[in-house]
JSON list of C-alpha atoms in Angstrom, two decimals:
[
{"chain": "A", "resi": 1, "resn": "UNK", "atom": "CA", "xyz": [46.99, 142.77, 52.29]},
{"chain": "A", "resi": 2, "resn": "UNK", "atom": "CA", "xyz": [47.74, 146.21, 53.65]},
{"chain": "A", "resi": 3, "resn": "UNK", "atom": "CA", "xyz": [48.57, 149.04, 51.28]},
{"chain": "A", "resi": 4, "resn": "UNK", "atom": "CA", "xyz": [52.18, 150.26, 51.20]},
{"chain": "A", "resi": 5, "resn": "UNK", "atom": "CA", "xyz": [52.35, 154.00, 51.83]},
{"chain": "A", "resi": 6, "resn": "UNK", "atom": "CA", "xyz": [55.37, 155.92, 50.58]},
{"chain": "A", "resi": 7, "resn": "UNK", "atom": "CA", "xyz": [56.33, 159.59, 50.65]},
{"chain": "A", "resi": 8, "resn": "UNK", "atom": "CA", "xyz": [55.45, 159.60, 46.96]},
{"chain": "A", "resi": 9, "resn": "UNK", "atom": "CA", "xyz": [51.86, 158.33, 47.27]},
{"chain": "A", "resi": 10, "resn": "UNK", "atom": "CA", "xyz": [50.62, 159.08, 50.79]},
{"chain": "A", "resi": 11, "resn": "UNK", "atom": "CA", "xyz": [49.55, 162.73, 50.35]},
{"chain": "A", "resi": 12, "resn": "UNK", "atom": "CA", "xyz": [47.49, 161.90, 47.26]},
{"chain": "A", "resi": 13, "resn": "UNK", "atom": "CA", "xyz": [45.70, 159.05, 49.06]},
{"chain": "A", "resi": 14, "resn": "UNK", "atom": "CA", "xyz": [44.95, 161.18, 52.13]},
{"chain": "A", "resi": 15, "resn": "UNK", "atom": "CA", "xyz": [43.71, 164.02, 49.88]},
{"chain": "A", "resi": 16, "resn": "UNK", "atom": "CA", "xyz": [41.25, 161.64, 48.17]},
{"chain": "A", "resi": 17, "resn": "UNK", "atom": "CA", "xyz": [38.95, 162.16, 51.15]},
{"chain": "A", "resi": 18, "resn": "UNK", "atom": "CA", "xyz": [38.47, 158.46, 51.70]},
{"chain": "A", "resi": 19, "resn": "UNK", "atom": "CA", "xyz": [39.06, 157.20, 55.27]},
{"chain": "A", "resi": 20, "resn": "UNK", "atom": "CA", "xyz": [42.74, 156.26, 55.66]},
{"chain": "A", "resi": 21, "resn": "UNK", "atom": "CA", "xyz": [44.52, 154.32, 58.41]},
{"chain": "A", "resi": 22, "resn": "UNK", "atom": "CA", "xyz": [48.32, 154.46, 58.47]},
{"chain": "A", "resi": 23, "resn": "UNK", "atom": "CA", "xyz": [50.44, 152.12, 60.58]},
{"chain": "A", "resi": 24, "resn": "UNK", "atom": "CA", "xyz": [53.91, 153.62, 61.12]},
{"chain": "A", "resi": 25, "resn": "UNK", "atom": "CA", "xyz": [56.28, 150.68, 61.55]},
{"chain": "A", "resi": 26, "resn": "UNK", "atom": "CA", "xyz": [59.80, 149.27, 60.99]},
{"chain": "A", "resi": 27, "resn": "UNK", "atom": "CA", "xyz": [61.12, 145.78, 60.30]},
{"chain": "A", "resi": 28, "resn": "UNK", "atom": "CA", "xyz": [63.14, 145.69, 63.56]},
{"chain": "A", "resi": 29, "resn": "UNK", "atom": "CA", "xyz": [60.11, 146.59, 65.76]},
{"chain": "A", "resi": 30, "resn": "UNK", "atom": "CA", "xyz": [58.71, 143.61, 67.67]},
{"chain": "A", "resi": 31, "resn": "UNK", "atom": "CA", "xyz": [55.29, 145.11, 68.47]},
{"chain": "A", "resi": 32, "resn": "UNK", "atom": "CA", "xyz": [55.02, 146.23, 64.83]},
{"chain": "A", "resi": 33, "resn": "UNK", "atom": "CA", "xyz": [55.56, 142.66, 63.67]},
{"chain": "A", "resi": 34, "resn": "UNK", "atom": "CA", "xyz": [52.98, 141.44, 66.18]},
{"chain": "A", "resi": 35, "resn": "UNK", "atom": "CA", "xyz": [50.18, 143.66, 64.85]},
{"chain": "A", "resi": 36, "resn": "UNK", "atom": "CA", "xyz": [51.17, 143.33, 61.18]},
{"chain": "A", "resi": 37, "resn": "UNK", "atom": "CA", "xyz": [48.91, 140.30, 60.50]},
{"chain": "A", "resi": 38, "resn": "UNK", "atom": "CA", "xyz": [45.99, 142.12, 62.14]},
{"chain": "A", "resi": 39, "resn": "UNK", "atom": "CA", "xyz": [46.57, 145.19, 59.95]},
{"chain": "A", "resi": 40, "resn": "UNK", "atom": "CA", "xyz": [46.63, 142.92, 56.87]},
{"chain": "A", "resi": 41, "resn": "UNK", "atom": "CA", "xyz": [43.38, 141.19, 57.89]},
{"chain": "A", "resi": 42, "resn": "UNK", "atom": "CA", "xyz": [41.57, 144.47, 58.57]},
{"chain": "A", "resi": 43, "resn": "UNK", "atom": "CA", "xyz": [42.84, 145.93, 55.29]},
{"chain": "A", "resi": 44, "resn": "UNK", "atom": "CA", "xyz": [41.24, 143.02, 53.43]},
{"chain": "A", "resi": 45, "resn": "UNK", "atom": "CA", "xyz": [37.99, 143.18, 55.42]},
{"chain": "A", "resi": 46, "resn": "UNK", "atom": "CA", "xyz": [37.52, 146.94, 55.03]},
{"chain": "A", "resi": 47, "resn": "UNK", "atom": "CA", "xyz": [39.06, 147.40, 51.57]},
{"chain": "A", "resi": 48, "resn": "UNK", "atom": "CA", "xyz": [35.83, 148.85, 50.11]},
{"chain": "A", "resi": 49, "resn": "UNK", "atom": "CA", "xyz": [35.49, 151.43, 52.90]},
{"chain": "A", "resi": 50, "resn": "UNK", "atom": "CA", "xyz": [38.94, 152.38, 54.19]},
{"chain": "A", "resi": 51, "resn": "UNK", "atom": "CA", "xyz": [42.49, 152.47, 52.83]},
{"chain": "A", "resi": 52, "resn": "UNK", "atom": "CA", "xyz": [44.52, 150.65, 55.51]},
{"chain": "A", "resi": 53, "resn": "UNK", "atom": "CA", "xyz": [48.25, 150.38, 55.11]},
{"chain": "A", "resi": 54, "resn": "UNK", "atom": "CA", "xyz": [51.77, 150.58, 56.44]},
{"chain": "A", "resi": 55, "resn": "UNK", "atom": "CA", "xyz": [54.40, 153.31, 56.31]},
{"chain": "A", "resi": 56, "resn": "UNK", "atom": "CA", "xyz": [57.95, 152.07, 56.90]},
{"chain": "A", "resi": 57, "resn": "UNK", "atom": "CA", "xyz": [59.72, 154.78, 58.92]},
{"chain": "A", "resi": 58, "resn": "UNK", "atom": "CA", "xyz": [63.16, 153.44, 57.94]},
{"chain": "A", "resi": 59, "resn": "UNK", "atom": "CA", "xyz": [62.46, 153.72, 54.21]},
{"chain": "A", "resi": 60, "resn": "UNK", "atom": "CA", "xyz": [60.30, 156.86, 54.26]},
{"chain": "A", "resi": 61, "resn": "UNK", "atom": "CA", "xyz": [60.50, 159.92, 56.48]},
{"chain": "A", "resi": 62, "resn": "UNK", "atom": "CA", "xyz": [58.41, 162.88, 55.29]},
{"chain": "A", "resi": 63, "resn": "UNK", "atom": "CA", "xyz": [55.10, 161.87, 56.87]},
{"chain": "A", "resi": 64, "resn": "UNK", "atom": "CA", "xyz": [56.62, 160.56, 60.09]},
{"chain": "A", "resi": 65, "resn": "UNK", "atom": "CA", "xyz": [58.48, 163.84, 60.49]},
{"chain": "A", "resi": 66, "resn": "UNK", "atom": "CA", "xyz": [55.39, 165.93, 59.69]},
{"chain": "A", "resi": 67, "resn": "UNK", "atom": "CA", "xyz": [53.27, 164.14, 62.29]},
{"chain": "A", "resi": 68, "resn": "UNK", "atom": "CA", "xyz": [56.11, 163.82, 64.83]},
{"chain": "A", "resi": 69, "resn": "UNK", "atom": "CA", "xyz": [56.06, 160.06, 65.08]},
{"chain": "A", "resi": 70, "resn": "UNK", "atom": "CA", "xyz": [58.38, 159.40, 68.03]},
{"chain": "A", "resi": 71, "resn": "UNK", "atom": "CA", "xyz": [57.57, 155.76, 68.77]},
{"chain": "A", "resi": 72, "resn": "UNK", "atom": "CA", "xyz": [56.33, 152.84, 66.75]},
{"chain": "A", "resi": 73, "resn": "UNK", "atom": "CA", "xyz": [53.94, 151.35, 66.14]},
{"chain": "A", "resi": 74, "resn": "UNK", "atom": "CA", "xyz": [51.84, 154.50, 65.90]},
{"chain": "A", "resi": 75, "resn": "UNK", "atom": "CA", "xyz": [48.60, 154.43, 63.93]},
{"chain": "A", "resi": 76, "resn": "UNK", "atom": "CA", "xyz": [47.03, 157.61, 62.55]},
{"chain": "A", "resi": 77, "resn": "UNK", "atom": "CA", "xyz": [43.54, 157.98, 61.13]},
{"chain": "A", "resi": 78, "resn": "UNK", "atom": "CA", "xyz": [42.55, 160.41, 58.34]},
{"chain": "A", "resi": 79, "resn": "UNK", "atom": "CA", "xyz": [39.23, 161.37, 56.77]},
{"chain": "A", "resi": 80, "resn": "UNK", "atom": "CA", "xyz": [38.18, 164.03, 54.28]},
{"chain": "A", "resi": 81, "resn": "UNK", "atom": "CA", "xyz": [41.84, 164.81, 53.66]},
{"chain": "A", "resi": 82, "resn": "UNK", "atom": "CA", "xyz": [42.51, 165.70, 57.31]},
{"chain": "A", "resi": 83, "resn": "UNK", "atom": "CA", "xyz": [44.10, 163.93, 60.27]},
{"chain": "A", "resi": 84, "resn": "UNK", "atom": "CA", "xyz": [41.47, 163.03, 62.86]},
{"chain": "A", "resi": 85, "resn": "UNK", "atom": "CA", "xyz": [41.92, 163.05, 66.62]},
{"chain": "A", "resi": 86, "resn": "UNK", "atom": "CA", "xyz": [42.09, 159.24, 66.61]},
{"chain": "A", "resi": 87, "resn": "UNK", "atom": "CA", "xyz": [45.65, 158.10, 67.30]},
{"chain": "A", "resi": 88, "resn": "UNK", "atom": "CA", "xyz": [46.96, 154.82, 68.70]},
{"chain": "A", "resi": 89, "resn": "UNK", "atom": "CA", "xyz": [50.48, 154.17, 69.96]},
{"chain": "A", "resi": 90, "resn": "UNK", "atom": "CA", "xyz": [52.03, 150.86, 70.93]},
{"chain": "A", "resi": 91, "resn": "UNK", "atom": "CA", "xyz": [50.78, 147.34, 70.40]},
{"chain": "A", "resi": 92, "resn": "UNK", "atom": "CA", "xyz": [47.00, 147.09, 69.92]},
{"chain": "A", "resi": 93, "resn": "UNK", "atom": "CA", "xyz": [44.43, 144.32, 69.95]},
{"chain": "A", "resi": 94, "resn": "UNK", "atom": "CA", "xyz": [42.34, 143.50, 66.91]},
{"chain": "A", "resi": 95, "resn": "UNK", "atom": "CA", "xyz": [39.23, 144.61, 68.81]},
{"chain": "A", "resi": 96, "resn": "UNK", "atom": "CA", "xyz": [40.70, 148.04, 69.55]},
{"chain": "A", "resi": 97, "resn": "UNK", "atom": "CA", "xyz": [41.85, 148.55, 65.97]},
{"chain": "A", "resi": 98, "resn": "UNK", "atom": "CA", "xyz": [38.50, 147.49, 64.55]},
{"chain": "A", "resi": 99, "resn": "UNK", "atom": "CA", "xyz": [36.63, 149.76, 66.99]},
{"chain": "A", "resi": 100, "resn": "UNK", "atom": "CA", "xyz": [38.73, 152.74, 65.88]},
{"chain": "A", "resi": 101, "resn": "UNK", "atom": "CA", "xyz": [38.23, 151.91, 62.17]},
{"chain": "A", "resi": 102, "resn": "UNK", "atom": "CA", "xyz": [34.47, 151.81, 62.71]},
{"chain": "A", "resi": 103, "resn": "UNK", "atom": "CA", "xyz": [34.67, 155.12, 64.57]},
{"chain": "A", "resi": 104, "resn": "UNK", "atom": "CA", "xyz": [36.59, 156.62, 61.64]},
{"chain": "A", "resi": 105, "resn": "UNK", "atom": "CA", "xyz": [33.97, 155.45, 59.14]},
{"chain": "A", "resi": 106, "resn": "UNK", "atom": "CA", "xyz": [31.19, 157.14, 61.11]},
{"chain": "A", "resi": 107, "resn": "UNK", "atom": "CA", "xyz": [32.98, 160.51, 61.50]}
]
């Protein structure tokens, strides 16, 4: 199951230095609902290597404002406490998401 990021916990998790994948989503977003099971599966598969989770833009706002999230789903990738250049917007396939997670691990 994917981790639930909140404004209260997200900065600490990013600062840990561990690779982090954040899916910015909302309950009313169709494409977000479509990729949600994939995010959950990948979170379970990579739980020892990467923190993969979801950030609900309707319930939280600090991080989405900071990174100027204008459309959802948007997925950001962090490593060593910094945002990487990897960024995905819109609905994604499992293969694309997994490829980007592997790329993040090797950075």
